[in-house]
PDB file of C-alpha atoms in Angstrom:
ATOM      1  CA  UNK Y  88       3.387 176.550 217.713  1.00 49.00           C
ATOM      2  CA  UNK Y  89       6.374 174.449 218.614  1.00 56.00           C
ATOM      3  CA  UNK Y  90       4.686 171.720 219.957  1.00 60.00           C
ATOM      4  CA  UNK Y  91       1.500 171.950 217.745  1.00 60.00           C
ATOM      5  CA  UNK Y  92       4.669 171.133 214.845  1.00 62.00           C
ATOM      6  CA  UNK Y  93       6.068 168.324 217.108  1.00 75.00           C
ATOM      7  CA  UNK Y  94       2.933 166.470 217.460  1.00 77.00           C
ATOM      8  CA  UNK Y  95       1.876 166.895 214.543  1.00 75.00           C
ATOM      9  CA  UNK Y  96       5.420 165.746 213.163  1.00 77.00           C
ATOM     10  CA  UNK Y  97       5.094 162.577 215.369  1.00 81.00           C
ATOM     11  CA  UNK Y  98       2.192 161.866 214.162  1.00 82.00           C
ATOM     12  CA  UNK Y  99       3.253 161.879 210.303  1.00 83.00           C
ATOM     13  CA  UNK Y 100       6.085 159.546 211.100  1.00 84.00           C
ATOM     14  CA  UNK Y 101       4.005 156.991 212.445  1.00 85.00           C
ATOM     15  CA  UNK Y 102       1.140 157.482 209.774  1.00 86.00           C
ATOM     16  CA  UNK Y 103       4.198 156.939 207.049  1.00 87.00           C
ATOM     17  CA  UNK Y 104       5.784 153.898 208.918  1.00 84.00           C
ATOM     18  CA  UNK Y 105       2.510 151.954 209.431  1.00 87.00           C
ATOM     19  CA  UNK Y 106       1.980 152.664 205.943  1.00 86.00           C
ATOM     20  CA  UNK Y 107       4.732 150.983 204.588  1.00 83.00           C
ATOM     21  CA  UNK Y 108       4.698 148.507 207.201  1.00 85.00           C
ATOM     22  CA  UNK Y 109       1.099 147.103 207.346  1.00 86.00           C
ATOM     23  CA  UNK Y 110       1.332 145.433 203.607  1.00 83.00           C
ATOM     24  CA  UNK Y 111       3.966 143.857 204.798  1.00 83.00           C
ATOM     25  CA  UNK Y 112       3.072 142.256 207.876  1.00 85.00           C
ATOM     26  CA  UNK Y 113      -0.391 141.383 206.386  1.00 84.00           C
ATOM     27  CA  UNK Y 114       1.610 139.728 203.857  1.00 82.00           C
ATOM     28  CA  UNK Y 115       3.844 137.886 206.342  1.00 84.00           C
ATOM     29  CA  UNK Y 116       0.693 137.027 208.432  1.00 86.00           C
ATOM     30  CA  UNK Y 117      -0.879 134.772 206.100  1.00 82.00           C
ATOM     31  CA  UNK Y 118       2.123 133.103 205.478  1.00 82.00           C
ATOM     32  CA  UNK Y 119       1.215 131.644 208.817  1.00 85.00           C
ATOM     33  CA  UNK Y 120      -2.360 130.532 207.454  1.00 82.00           C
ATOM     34  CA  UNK Y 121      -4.010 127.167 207.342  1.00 80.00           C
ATOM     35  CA  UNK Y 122      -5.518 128.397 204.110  1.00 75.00           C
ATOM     36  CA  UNK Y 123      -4.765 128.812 200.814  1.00 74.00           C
ATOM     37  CA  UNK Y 124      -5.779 132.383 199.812  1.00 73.00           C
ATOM     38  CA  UNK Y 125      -5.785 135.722 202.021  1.00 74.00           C
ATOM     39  CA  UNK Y 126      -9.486 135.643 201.757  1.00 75.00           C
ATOM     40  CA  UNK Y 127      -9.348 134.951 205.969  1.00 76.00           C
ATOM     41  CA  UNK Y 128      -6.814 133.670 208.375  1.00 77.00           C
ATOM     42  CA  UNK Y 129      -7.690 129.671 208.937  1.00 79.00           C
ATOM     43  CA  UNK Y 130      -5.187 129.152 211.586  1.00 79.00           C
ATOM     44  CA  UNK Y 131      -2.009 129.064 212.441  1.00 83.00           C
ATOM     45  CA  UNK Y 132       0.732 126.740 210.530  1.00 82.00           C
ATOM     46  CA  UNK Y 133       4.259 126.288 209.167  1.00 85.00           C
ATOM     47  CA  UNK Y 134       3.382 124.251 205.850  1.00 84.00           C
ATOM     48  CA  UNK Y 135       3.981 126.640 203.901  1.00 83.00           C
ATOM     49  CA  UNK Y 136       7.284 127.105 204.650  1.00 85.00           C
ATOM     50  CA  UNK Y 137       7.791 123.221 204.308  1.00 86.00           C
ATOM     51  CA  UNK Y 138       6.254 123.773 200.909  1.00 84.00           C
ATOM     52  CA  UNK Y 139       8.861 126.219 200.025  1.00 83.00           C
ATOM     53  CA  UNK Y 140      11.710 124.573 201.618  1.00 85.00           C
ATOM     54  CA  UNK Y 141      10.955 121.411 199.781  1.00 87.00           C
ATOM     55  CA  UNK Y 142      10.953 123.785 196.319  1.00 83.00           C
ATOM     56  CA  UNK Y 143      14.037 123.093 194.879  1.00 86.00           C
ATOM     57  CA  UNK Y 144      13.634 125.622 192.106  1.00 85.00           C
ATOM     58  CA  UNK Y 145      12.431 128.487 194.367  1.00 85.00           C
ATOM     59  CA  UNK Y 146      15.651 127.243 196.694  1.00 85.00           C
ATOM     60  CA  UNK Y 147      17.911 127.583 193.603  1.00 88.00           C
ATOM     61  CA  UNK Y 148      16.274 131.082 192.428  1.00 88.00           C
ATOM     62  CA  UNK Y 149      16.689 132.439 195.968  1.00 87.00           C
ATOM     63  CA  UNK Y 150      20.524 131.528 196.205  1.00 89.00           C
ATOM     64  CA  UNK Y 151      20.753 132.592 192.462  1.00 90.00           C
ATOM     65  CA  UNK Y 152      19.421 135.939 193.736  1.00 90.00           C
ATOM     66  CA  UNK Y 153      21.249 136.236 196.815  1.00 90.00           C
ATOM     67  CA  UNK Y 154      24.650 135.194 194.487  1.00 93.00           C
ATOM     68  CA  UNK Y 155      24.241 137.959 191.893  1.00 93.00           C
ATOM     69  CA  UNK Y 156      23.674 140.621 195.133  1.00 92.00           C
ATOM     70  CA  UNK Y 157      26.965 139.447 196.901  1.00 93.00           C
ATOM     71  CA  UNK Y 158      28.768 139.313 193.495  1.00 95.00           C
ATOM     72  CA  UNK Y 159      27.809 142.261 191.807  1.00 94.00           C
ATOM     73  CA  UNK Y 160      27.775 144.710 195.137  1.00 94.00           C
ATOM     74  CA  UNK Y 161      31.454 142.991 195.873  1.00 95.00           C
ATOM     75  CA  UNK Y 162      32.483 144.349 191.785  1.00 95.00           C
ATOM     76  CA  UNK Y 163      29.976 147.544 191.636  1.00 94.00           C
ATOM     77  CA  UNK Y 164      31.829 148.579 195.225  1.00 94.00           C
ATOM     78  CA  UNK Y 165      35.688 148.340 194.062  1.00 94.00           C
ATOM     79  CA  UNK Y 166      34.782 149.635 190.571  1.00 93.00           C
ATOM     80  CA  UNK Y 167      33.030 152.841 191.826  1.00 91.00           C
ATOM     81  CA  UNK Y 168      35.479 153.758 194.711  1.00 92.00           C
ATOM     82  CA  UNK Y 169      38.217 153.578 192.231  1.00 90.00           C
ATOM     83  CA  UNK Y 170      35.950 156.088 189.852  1.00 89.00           C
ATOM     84  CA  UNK Y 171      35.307 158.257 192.811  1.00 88.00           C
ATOM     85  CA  UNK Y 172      39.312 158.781 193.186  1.00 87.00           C
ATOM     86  CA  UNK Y 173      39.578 159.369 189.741  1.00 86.00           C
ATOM     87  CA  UNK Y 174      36.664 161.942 189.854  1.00 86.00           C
ATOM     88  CA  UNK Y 175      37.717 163.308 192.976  1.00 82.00           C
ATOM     89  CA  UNK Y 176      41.654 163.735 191.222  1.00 80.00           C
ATOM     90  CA  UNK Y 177      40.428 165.330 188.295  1.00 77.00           C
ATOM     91  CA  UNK Y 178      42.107 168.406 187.905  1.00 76.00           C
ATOM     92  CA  UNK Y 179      39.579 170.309 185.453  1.00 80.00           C
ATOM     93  CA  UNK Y 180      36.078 171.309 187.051  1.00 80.00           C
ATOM     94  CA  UNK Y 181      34.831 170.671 183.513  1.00 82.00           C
ATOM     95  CA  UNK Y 182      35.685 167.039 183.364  1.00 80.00           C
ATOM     96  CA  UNK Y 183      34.365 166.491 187.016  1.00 81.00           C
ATOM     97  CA  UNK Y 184      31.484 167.836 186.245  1.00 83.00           C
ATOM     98  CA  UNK Y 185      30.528 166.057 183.191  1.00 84.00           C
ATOM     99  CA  UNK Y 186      31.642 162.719 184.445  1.00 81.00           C
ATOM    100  CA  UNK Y 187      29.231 163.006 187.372  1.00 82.00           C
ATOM    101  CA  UNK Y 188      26.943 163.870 185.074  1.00 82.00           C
ATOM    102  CA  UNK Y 189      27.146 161.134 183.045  1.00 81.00           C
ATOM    103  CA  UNK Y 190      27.011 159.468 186.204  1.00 80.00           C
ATOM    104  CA  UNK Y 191      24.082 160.789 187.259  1.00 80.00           C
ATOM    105  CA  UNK Y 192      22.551 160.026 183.873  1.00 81.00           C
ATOM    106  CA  UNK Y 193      22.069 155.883 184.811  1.00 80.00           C
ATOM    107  CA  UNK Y 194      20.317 156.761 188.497  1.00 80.00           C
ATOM    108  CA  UNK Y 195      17.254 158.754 186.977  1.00 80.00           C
ATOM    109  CA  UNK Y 196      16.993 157.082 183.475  1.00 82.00           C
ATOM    110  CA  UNK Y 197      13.939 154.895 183.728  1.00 82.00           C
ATOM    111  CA  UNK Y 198      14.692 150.923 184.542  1.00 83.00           C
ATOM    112  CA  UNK Y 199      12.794 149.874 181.463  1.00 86.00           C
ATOM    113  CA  UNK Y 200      14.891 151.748 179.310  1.00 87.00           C
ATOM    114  CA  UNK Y 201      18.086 151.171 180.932  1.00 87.00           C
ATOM    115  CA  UNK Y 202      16.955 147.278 180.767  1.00 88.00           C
ATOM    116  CA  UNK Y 203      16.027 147.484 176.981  1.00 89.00           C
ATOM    117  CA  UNK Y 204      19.477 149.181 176.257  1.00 90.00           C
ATOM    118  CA  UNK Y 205      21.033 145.978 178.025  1.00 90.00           C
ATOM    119  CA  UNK Y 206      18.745 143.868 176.307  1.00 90.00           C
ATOM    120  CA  UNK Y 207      19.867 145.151 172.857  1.00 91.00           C
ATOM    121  CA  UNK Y 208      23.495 145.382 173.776  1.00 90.00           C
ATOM    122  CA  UNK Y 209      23.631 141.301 174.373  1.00 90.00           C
ATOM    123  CA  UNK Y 210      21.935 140.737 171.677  1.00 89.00           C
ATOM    124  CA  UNK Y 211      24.442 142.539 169.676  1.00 90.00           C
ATOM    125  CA  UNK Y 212      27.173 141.446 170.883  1.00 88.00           C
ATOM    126  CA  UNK Y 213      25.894 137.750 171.000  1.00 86.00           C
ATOM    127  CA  UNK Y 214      26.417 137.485 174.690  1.00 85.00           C
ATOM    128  CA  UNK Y 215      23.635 134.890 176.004  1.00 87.00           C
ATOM    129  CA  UNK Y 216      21.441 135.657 178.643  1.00 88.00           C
ATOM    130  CA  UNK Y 217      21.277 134.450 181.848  1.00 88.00           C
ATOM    131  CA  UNK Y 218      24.051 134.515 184.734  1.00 90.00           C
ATOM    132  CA  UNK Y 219      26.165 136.132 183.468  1.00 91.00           C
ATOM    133  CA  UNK Y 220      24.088 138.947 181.458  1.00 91.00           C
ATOM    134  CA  UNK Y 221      22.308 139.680 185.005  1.00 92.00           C
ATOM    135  CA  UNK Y 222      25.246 139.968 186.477  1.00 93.00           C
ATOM    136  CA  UNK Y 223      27.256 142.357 184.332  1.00 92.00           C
ATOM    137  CA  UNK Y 224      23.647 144.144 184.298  1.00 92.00           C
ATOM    138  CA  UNK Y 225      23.870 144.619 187.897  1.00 93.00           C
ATOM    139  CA  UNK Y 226      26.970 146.115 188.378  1.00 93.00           C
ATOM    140  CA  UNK Y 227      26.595 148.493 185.404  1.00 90.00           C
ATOM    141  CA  UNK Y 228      23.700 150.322 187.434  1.00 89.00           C
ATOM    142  CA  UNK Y 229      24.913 149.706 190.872  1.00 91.00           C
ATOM    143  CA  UNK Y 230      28.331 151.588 189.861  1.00 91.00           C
ATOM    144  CA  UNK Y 231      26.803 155.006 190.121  1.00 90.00           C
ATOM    145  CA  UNK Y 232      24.910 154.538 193.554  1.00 91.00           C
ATOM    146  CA  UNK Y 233      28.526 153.119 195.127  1.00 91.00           C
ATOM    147  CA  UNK Y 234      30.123 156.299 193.490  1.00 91.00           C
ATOM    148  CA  UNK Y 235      27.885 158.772 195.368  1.00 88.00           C
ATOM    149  CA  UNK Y 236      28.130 157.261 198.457  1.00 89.00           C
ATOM    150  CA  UNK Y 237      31.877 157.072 198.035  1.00 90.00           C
ATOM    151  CA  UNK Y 238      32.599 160.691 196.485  1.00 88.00           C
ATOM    152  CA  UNK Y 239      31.278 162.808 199.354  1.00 85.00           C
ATOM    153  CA  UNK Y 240      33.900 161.513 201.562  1.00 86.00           C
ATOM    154  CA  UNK Y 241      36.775 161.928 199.599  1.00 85.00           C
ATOM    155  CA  UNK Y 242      35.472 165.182 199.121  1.00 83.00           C
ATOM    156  CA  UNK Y 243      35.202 166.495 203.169  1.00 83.00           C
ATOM    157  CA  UNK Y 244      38.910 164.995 203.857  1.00 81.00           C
ATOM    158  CA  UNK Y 245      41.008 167.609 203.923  1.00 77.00           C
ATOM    159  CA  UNK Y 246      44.314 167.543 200.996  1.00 76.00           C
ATOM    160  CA  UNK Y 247      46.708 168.525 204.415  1.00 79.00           C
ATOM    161  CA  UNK Y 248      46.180 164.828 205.588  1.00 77.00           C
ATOM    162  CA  UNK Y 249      47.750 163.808 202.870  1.00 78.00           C
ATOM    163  CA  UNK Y 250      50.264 166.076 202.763  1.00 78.00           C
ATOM    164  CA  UNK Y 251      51.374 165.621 206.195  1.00 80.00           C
ATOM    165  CA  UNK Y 252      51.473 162.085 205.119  1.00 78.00           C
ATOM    166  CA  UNK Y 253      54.178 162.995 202.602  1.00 79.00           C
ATOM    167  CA  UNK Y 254      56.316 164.917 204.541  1.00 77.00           C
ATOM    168  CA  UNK Y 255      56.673 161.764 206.847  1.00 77.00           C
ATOM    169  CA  UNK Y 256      57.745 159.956 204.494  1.00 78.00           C
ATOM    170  CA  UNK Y 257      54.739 157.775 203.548  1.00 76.00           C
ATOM    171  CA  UNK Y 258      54.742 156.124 200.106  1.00 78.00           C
ATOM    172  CA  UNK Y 259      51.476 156.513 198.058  1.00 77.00           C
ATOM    173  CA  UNK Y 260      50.589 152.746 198.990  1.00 80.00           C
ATOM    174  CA  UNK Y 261      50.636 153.654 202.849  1.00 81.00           C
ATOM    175  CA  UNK Y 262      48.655 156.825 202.394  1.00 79.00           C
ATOM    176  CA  UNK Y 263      46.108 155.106 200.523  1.00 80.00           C
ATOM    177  CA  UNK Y 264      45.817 151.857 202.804  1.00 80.00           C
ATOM    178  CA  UNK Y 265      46.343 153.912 206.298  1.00 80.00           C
ATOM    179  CA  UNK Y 266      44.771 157.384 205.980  1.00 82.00           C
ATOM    180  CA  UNK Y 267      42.337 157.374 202.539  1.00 83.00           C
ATOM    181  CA  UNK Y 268      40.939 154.136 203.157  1.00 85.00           C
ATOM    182  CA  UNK Y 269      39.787 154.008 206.589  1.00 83.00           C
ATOM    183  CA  UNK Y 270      38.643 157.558 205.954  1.00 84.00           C
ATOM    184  CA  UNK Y 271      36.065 156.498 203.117  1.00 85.00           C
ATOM    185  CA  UNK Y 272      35.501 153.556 204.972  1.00 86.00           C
ATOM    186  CA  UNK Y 273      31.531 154.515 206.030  1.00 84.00           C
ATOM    187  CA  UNK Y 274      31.104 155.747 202.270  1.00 87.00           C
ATOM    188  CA  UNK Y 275      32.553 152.394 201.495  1.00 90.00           C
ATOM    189  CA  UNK Y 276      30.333 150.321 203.445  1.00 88.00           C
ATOM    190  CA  UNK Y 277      26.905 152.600 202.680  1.00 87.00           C
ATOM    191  CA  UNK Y 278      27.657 151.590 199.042  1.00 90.00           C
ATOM    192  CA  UNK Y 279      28.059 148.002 199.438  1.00 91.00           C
ATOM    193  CA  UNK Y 280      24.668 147.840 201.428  1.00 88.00           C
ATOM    194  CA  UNK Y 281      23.011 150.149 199.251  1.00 89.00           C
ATOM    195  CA  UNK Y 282      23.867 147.733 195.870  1.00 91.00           C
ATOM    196  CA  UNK Y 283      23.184 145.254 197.701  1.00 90.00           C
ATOM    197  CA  UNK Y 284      19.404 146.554 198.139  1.00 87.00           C
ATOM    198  CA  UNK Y 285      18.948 147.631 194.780  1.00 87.00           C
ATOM    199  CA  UNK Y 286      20.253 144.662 193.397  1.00 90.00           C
ATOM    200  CA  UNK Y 287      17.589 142.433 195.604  1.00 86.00           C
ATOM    201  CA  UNK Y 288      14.444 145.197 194.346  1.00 83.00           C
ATOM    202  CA  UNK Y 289      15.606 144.945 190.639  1.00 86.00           C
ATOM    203  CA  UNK Y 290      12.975 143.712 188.795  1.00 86.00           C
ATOM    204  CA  UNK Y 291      12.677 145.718 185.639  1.00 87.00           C
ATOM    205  CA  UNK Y 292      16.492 145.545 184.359  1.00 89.00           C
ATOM    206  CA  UNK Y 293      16.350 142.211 184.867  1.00 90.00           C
ATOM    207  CA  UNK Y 294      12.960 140.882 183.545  1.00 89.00           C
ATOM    208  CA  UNK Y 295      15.212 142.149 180.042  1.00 90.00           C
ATOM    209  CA  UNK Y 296      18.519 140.410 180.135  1.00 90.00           C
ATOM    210  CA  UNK Y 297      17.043 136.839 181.809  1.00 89.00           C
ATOM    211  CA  UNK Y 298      17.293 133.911 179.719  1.00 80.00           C
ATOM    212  CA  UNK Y 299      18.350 130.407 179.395  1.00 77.00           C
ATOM    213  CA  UNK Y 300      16.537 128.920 182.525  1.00 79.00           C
ATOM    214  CA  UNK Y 301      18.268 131.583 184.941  1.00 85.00           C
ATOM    215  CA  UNK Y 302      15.897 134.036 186.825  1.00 86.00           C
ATOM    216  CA  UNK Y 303      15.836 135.852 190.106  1.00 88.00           C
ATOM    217  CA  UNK Y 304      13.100 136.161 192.858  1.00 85.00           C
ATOM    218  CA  UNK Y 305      11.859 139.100 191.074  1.00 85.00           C
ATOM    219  CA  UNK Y 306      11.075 137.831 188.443  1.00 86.00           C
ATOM    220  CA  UNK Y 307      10.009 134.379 189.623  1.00 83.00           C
ATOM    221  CA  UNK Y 308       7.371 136.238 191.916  1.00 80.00           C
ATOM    222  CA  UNK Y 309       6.125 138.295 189.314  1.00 80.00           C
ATOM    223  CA  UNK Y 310       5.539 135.094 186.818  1.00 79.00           C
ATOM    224  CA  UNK Y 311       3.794 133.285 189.649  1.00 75.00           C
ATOM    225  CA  UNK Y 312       1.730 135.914 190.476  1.00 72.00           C
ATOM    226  CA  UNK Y 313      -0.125 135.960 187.761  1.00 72.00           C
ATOM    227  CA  UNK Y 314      -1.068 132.474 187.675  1.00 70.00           C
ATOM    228  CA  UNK Y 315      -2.965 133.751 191.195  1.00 66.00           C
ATOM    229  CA  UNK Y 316      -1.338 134.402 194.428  1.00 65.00           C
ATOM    230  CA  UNK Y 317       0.468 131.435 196.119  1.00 74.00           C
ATOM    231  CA  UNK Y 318       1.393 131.228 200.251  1.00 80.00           C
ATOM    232  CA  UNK Y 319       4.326 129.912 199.416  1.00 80.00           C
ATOM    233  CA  UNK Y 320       5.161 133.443 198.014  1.00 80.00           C
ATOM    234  CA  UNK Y 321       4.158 135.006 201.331  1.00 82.00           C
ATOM    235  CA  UNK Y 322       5.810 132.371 203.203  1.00 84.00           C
ATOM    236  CA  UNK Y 323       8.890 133.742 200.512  1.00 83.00           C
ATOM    237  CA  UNK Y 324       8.570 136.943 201.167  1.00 81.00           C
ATOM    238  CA  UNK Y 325       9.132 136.691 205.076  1.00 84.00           C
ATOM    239  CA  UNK Y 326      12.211 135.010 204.787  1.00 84.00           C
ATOM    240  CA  UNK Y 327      13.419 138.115 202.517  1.00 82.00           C
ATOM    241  CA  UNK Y 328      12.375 140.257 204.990  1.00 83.00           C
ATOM    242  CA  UNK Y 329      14.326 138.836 207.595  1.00 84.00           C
ATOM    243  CA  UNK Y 330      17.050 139.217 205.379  1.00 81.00           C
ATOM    244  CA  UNK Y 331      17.035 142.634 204.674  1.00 81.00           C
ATOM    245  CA  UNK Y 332      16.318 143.279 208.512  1.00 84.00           C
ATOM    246  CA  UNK Y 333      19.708 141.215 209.180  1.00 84.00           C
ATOM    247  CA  UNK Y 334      21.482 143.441 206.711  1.00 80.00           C
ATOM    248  CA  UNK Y 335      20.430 146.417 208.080  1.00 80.00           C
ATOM    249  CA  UNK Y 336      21.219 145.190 211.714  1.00 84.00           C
ATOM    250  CA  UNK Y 337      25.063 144.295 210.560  1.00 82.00           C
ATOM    251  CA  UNK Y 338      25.076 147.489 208.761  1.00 77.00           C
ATOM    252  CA  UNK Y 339      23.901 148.968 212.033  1.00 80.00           C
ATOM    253  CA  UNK Y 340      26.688 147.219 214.259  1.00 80.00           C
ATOM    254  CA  UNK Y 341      29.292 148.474 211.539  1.00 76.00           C
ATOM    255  CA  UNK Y 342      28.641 151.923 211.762  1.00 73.00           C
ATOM    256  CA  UNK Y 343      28.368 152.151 215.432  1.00 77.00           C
ATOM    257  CA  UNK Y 344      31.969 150.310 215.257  1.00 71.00           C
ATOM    258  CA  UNK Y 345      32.936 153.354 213.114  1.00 68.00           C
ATOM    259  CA  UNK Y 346      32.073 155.597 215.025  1.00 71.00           C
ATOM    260  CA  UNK Y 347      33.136 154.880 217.987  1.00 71.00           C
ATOM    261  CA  UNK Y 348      36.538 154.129 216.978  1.00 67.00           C
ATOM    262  CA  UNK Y 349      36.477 157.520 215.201  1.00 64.00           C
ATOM    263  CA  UNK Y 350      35.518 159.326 218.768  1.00 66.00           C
ATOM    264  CA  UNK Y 351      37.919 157.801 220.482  1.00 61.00           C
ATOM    265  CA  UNK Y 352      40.673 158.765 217.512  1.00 60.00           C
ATOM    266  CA  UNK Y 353      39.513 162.353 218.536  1.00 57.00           C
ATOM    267  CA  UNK Y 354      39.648 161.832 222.135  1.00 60.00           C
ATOM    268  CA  UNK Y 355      43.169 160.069 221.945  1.00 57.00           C
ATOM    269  CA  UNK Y 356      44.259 163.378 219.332  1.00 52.00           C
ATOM    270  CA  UNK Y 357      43.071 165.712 222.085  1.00 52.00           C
ATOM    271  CA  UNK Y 358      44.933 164.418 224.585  1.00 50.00           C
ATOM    272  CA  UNK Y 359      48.138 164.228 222.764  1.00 49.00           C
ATOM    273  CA  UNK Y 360      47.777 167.778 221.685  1.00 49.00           C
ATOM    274  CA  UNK Y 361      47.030 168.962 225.646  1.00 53.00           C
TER     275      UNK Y 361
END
């Protein structure tokens, strides 16, 4: 029965994974074509990459894009490990409870509405759209994915760390930079990556609150797609792939680093307390 499960378990992990991989390598692969459709592959070439690096609008979008990830993650990540101290310090279970609540409202609302409310919000407040409308969009919905990444540690270290602390003689500025910190670190680090993702997949939010010549690759995509499917897109689309594999492969090295600086913290603890 065990192994009937294990195979069988194997074999559902590959089905998924070539699933979600095969679109995208069919995609990539004609953005190798001689051709101009995905009708059939005419032979290999690299013009339409020269295409897109000769774009200069599709060059500006893509930095625009990459801009408002690094910007907004960089603000969403402070903002929401400062929230997770103050929901972790909360004294009343009430109040904890309703803030992550209210918290948890924003990650299963739908994107259209969330982008409407923004949309409506602007526009009362006369705030034009474009930068930074996207921007300030961003970070309002990438707040509450940081926040559960970060909350969960601060929540397994144990209050005696601190305390310890204290009775040494650390000030509240040492604790937090040489024993909280480092300890949330990972949490840290997952929520960075993590707004960084959904702020590179957002396409509904921000379809609402672009304007004045400003878009992202999103959007961009989704108006030339329309007009009929373009290699340059697939051609687009590789590069972005790349770039998410690089992110996950310096995410990767990071929390290896972690951990094995963590192991050898234990290792080093052990021996001192042999």
């Amino acid at each position: 029965m065990t192994s009937k499960t294990s195979k069988f378990g194997k074999f559902y992990l590959v089905f998924i994974f070539l699933l979600l991989y095969i679109p995208i390598i069919y995609l990539i692969m004609y953005s190798f074509s001689k051709g101009t459709t995905m009708n059939n592959f005419q032979g290999f070439t690299l013009k339409h990459y020269g295409t897109l690096f000769n774009d200069k609008r599709m060059l500006a979008i893509f930095l625009n894009t990459i801009l408002i990830a690094l910007l907004s993650s960089l603000i969403s990540t402070i903002i929401g490990t400062i929230g997770a101290f103050n929901i972790s310090n909360a004294k009343r279970k009430r109040t904890k409870q309703m803030l992550l609540s209210l918290n948890s409202i924003l990650l299963v609302s739908p994107d259209v509405i969330i982008g409407a409310s923004f949309l409506i919000f602007f526009t009362a407040l006369s705030v034009p759209l474009g930068f930074w409308s996207v921007l300030l969009s961003h970070i309002a919905f990438e707040i509450p994915i940081v926040l559960l990444m970060v909350l969960p540690r601060l929540n397994e270290m144990s209050p005696s760390l601190i305390n310890a602390a204290k009775d040494l003689g650390a000030s509240s500025t040492q604790i937090l930079s040489d024993i909280v910190i480092p300890f949330i670190q990972p949490g840290i680090i997952s929520g960075f990556f993590m707004a960084i993702t959904y702020s590179l997949d957002d396409f509904a939010v921000t379809f609402f609150v672009t304007g004045n010549g400003f878009t992202t690759l999103s959007v961009e995509i989704y108006s030339r797609a329309r007009q009929g499917i373009d290699l340059e897109i697939n051609a687009l689309s590789g590069i972005m792939f790349v770039f998410s594999l690089v992110l996950v492969v310096v995410y990767y090295f990071i929390e290896s680093h972690n951990r094995s600086r963590s192991t050898k913290k234990k290792r080093r603890t052990g021996a001192t307390e042999r």
